[in-house]
Short mmCIF file of C-alpha atoms and ligand atoms in Angstrom, two decimals:
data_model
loop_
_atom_site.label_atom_id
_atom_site.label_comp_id
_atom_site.label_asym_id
_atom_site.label_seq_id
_atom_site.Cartn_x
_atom_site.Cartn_y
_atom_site.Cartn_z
CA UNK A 233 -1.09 -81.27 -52.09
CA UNK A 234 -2.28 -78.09 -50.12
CA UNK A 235 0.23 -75.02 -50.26
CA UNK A 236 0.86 -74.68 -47.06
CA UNK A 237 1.42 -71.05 -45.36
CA UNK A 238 3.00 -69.84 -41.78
CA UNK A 239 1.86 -66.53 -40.24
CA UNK A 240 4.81 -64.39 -38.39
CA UNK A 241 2.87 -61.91 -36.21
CA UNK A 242 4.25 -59.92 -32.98
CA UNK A 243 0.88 -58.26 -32.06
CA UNK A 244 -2.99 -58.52 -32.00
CA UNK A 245 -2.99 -60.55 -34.76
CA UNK A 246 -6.54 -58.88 -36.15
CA UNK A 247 -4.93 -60.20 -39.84
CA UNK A 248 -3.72 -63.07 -39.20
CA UNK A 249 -7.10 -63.76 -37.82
CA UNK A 250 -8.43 -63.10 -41.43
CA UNK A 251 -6.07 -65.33 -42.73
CA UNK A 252 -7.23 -68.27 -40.19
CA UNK A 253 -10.88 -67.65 -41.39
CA UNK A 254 -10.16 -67.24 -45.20
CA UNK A 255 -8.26 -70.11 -45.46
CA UNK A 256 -10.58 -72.77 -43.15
CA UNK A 257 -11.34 -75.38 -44.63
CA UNK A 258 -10.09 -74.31 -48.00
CA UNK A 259 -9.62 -76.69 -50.60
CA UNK A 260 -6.32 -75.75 -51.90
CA UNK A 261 -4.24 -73.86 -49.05
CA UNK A 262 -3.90 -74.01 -45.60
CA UNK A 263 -2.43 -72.12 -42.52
CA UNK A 264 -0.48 -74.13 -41.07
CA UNK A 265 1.16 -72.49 -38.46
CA UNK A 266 1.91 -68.92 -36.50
CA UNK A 267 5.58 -67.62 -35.43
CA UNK A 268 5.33 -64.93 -32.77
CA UNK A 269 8.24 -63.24 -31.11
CA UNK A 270 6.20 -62.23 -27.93
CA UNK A 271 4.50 -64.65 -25.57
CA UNK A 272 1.96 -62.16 -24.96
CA UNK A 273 0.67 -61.29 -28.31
CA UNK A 274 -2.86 -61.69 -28.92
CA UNK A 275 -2.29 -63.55 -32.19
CA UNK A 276 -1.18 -66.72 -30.03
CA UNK A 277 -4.64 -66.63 -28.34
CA UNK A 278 -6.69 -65.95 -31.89
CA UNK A 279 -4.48 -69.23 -33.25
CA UNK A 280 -5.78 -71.22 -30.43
CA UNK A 281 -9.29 -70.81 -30.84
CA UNK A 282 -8.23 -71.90 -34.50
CA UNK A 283 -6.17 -74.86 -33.33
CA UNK A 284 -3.21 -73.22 -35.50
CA UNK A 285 -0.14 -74.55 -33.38
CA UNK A 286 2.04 -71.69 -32.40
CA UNK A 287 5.74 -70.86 -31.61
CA UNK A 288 7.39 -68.29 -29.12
CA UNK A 289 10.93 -67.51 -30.12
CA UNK A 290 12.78 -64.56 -28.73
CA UNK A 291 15.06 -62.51 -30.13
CA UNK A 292 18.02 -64.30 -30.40
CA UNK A 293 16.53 -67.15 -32.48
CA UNK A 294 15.53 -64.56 -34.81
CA UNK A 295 19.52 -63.08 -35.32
CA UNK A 296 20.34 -66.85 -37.48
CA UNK A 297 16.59 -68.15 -38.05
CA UNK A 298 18.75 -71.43 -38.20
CA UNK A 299 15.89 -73.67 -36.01
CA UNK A 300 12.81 -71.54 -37.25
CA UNK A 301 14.28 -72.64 -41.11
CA UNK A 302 14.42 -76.20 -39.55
CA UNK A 303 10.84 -76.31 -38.22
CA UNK A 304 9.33 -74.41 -41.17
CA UNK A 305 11.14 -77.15 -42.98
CA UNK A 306 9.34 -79.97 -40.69
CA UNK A 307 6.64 -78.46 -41.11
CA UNK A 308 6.82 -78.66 -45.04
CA UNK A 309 6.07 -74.88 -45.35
CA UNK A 310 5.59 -73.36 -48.96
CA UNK A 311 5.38 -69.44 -48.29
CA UNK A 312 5.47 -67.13 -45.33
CA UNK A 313 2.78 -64.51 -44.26
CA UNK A 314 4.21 -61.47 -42.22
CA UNK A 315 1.41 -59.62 -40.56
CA UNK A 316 2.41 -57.24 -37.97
CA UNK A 317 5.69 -58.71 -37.54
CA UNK A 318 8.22 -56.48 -35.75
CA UNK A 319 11.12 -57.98 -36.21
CA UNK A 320 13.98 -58.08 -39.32
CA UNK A 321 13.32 -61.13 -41.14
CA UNK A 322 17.02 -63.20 -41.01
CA UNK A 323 18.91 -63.17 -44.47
CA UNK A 324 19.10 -66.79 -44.57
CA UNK A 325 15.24 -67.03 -44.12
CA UNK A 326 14.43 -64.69 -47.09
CA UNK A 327 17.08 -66.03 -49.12
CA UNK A 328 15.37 -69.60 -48.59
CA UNK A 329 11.77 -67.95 -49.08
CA UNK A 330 12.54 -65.89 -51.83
CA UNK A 331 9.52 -64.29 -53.40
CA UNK A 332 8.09 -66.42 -51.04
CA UNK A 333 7.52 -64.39 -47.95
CA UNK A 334 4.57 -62.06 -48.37
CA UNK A 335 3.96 -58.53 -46.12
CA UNK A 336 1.54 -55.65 -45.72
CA UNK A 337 2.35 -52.24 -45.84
CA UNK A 338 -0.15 -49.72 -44.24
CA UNK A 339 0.57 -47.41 -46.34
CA UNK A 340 1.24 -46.69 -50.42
CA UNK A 341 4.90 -47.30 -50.66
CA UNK A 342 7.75 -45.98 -51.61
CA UNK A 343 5.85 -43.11 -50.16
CA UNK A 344 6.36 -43.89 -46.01
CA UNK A 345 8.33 -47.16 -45.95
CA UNK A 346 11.85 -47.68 -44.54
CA UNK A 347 13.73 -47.75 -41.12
CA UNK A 348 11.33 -46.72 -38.45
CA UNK A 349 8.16 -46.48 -40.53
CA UNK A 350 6.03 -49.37 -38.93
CA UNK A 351 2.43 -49.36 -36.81
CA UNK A 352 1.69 -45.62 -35.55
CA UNK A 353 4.63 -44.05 -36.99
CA UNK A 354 3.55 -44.74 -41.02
CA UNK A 355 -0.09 -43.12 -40.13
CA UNK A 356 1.70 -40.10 -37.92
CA UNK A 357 3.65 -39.35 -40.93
CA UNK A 358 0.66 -39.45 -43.20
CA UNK A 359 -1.06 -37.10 -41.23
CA UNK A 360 2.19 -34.83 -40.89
CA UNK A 361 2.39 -34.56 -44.61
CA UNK A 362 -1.09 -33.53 -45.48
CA UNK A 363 -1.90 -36.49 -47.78
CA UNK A 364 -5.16 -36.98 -49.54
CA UNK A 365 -4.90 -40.82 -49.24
CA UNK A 366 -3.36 -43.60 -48.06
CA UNK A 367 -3.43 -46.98 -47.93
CA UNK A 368 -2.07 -50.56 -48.16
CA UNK A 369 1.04 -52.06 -50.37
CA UNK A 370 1.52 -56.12 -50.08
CA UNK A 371 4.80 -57.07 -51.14
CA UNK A 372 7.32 -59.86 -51.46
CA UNK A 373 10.41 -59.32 -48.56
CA UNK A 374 13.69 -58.96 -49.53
CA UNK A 375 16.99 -57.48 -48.48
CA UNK A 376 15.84 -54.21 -47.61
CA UNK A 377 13.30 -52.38 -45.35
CA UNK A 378 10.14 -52.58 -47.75
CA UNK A 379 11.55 -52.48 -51.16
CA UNK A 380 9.97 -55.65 -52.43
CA UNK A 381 8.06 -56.26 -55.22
CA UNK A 382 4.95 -54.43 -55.01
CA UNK A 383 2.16 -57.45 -55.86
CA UNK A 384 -1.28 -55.18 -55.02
CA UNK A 385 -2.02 -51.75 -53.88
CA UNK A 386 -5.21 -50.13 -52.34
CA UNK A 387 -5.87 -46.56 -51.76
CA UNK A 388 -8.62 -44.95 -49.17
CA UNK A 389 -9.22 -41.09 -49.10
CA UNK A 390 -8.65 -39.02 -46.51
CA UNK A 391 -10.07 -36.17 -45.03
CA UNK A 392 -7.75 -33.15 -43.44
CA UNK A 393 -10.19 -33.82 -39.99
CA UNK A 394 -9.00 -37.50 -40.07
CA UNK A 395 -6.58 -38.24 -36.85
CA UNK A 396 -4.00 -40.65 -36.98
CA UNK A 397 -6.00 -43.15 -35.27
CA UNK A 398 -8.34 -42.33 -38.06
CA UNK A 399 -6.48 -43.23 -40.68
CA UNK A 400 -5.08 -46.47 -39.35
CA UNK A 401 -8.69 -47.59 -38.97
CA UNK A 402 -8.91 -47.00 -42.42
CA UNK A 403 -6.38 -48.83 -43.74
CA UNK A 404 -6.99 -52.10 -41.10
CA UNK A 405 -10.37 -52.68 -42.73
CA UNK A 406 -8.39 -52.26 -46.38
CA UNK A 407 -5.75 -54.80 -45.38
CA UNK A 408 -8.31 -57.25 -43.77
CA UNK A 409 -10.16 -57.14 -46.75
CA UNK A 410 -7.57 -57.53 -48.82
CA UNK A 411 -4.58 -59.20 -47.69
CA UNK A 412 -6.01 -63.29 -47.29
CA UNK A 413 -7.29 -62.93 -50.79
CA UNK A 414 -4.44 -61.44 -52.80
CA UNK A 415 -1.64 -63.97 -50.84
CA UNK A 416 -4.52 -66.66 -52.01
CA UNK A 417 -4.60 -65.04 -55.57
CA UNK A 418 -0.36 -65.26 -55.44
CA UNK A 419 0.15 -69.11 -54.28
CA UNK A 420 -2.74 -70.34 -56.60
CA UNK A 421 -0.78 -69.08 -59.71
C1 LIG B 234 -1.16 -53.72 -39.29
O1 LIG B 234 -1.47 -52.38 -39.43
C2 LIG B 234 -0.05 -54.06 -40.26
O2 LIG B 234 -0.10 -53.38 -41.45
C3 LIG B 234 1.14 -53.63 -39.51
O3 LIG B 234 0.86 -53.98 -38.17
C4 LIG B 234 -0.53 -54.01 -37.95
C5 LIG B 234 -0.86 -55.37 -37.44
O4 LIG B 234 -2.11 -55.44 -36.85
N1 LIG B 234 2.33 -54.15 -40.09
P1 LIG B 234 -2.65 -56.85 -36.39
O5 LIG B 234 -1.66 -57.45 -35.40
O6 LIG B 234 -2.82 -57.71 -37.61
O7 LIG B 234 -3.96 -56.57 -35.71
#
């Protein structure tokens, strides 16, 4: 039996797209199926060319996560896969999923993590403070903002000419790199 793996995205969906090509035709895991919050994200266009089924749910559903739990249960799904998900995961979800429910960091937490430190913000903040490196930190979700456990971390160096747009390129190629192969790494234990 495949372990089988949902992707909860709100954006572009440039990692989820890794995980749809990592994971095709794989012998042992599979993708089985993307969440999105917004009907316009680009993920729900990357998952068609994949023929991933996909699911809009607003806000609301998100508040109880009572029907997503019931069609991730239909849908017999082992582990969740946050990537660039912008909304708070429902307690009942990560209580069901727990240390099931994998997410990316861009940067090296518990260095820029917490309330408010998400997509252009985390690199802004890097920049502000000078740092010689950043990076990525994939983690298992739990109660609180980023706090986790910390399963793999990757560093990149930085230069003091680097812009903020800079530095999130950097870390994009680390996490597409990365990300598919350590969740694949994880379920396979
Ligand atoms: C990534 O930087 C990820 O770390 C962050 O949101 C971004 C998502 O980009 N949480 P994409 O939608 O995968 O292209």
């Amino acid at each position: 039996m495949k372990k089988r793996i949902s992707i909860f995205a709100s954006g572009s969906g440039s990692n989820a797209e890794e995980f749809f090509k990592h994971f095709q035709n794989h012998p042992s895991v599979e993708i089985v199926s993307v969440f999105t919050n917004n009907k316009s994200a680009g993920v729900i266009e990357r998952a068609s060319r994949y023929h991933i089924p996909h699911h809009v749910y607003n806000r609301t559903f998100w508040q109880t996560g009572d029907v997503i739990l019931d069609i991730l249960a239909e849908e017999k799904v082992d582990y969740i896969v946050l990537a660039g998900f912008m909304l708070l995961i429902p307690q009942a979800l990560v209580k069901q999923y727990s240390d099931r429910i994998f997410n990316i960091h861009p940067a090296l937490l518990p260095k820029f993590g917490g309330q408010g430190m998400y997509g252009s913000n985390v690199h802004k903040a890097v920049k502000a403070a000078g740092e010689s490196e950043s990076g990525i930190t994939i983690h298992f979700v739990n109660e609180e903002y980023d706090r986790g456990t910390i399963i793999y971390q990757e560093s990149c160096a930085l230069s003091p000419e680097d812009s903020a747009e800079e530095i999130a390129a950097k870390v994009l190629k680390l996490e597409h790199k990365n990300y598919p192969k350590v969740v694949e790494q994880e379920v396979l234990k």
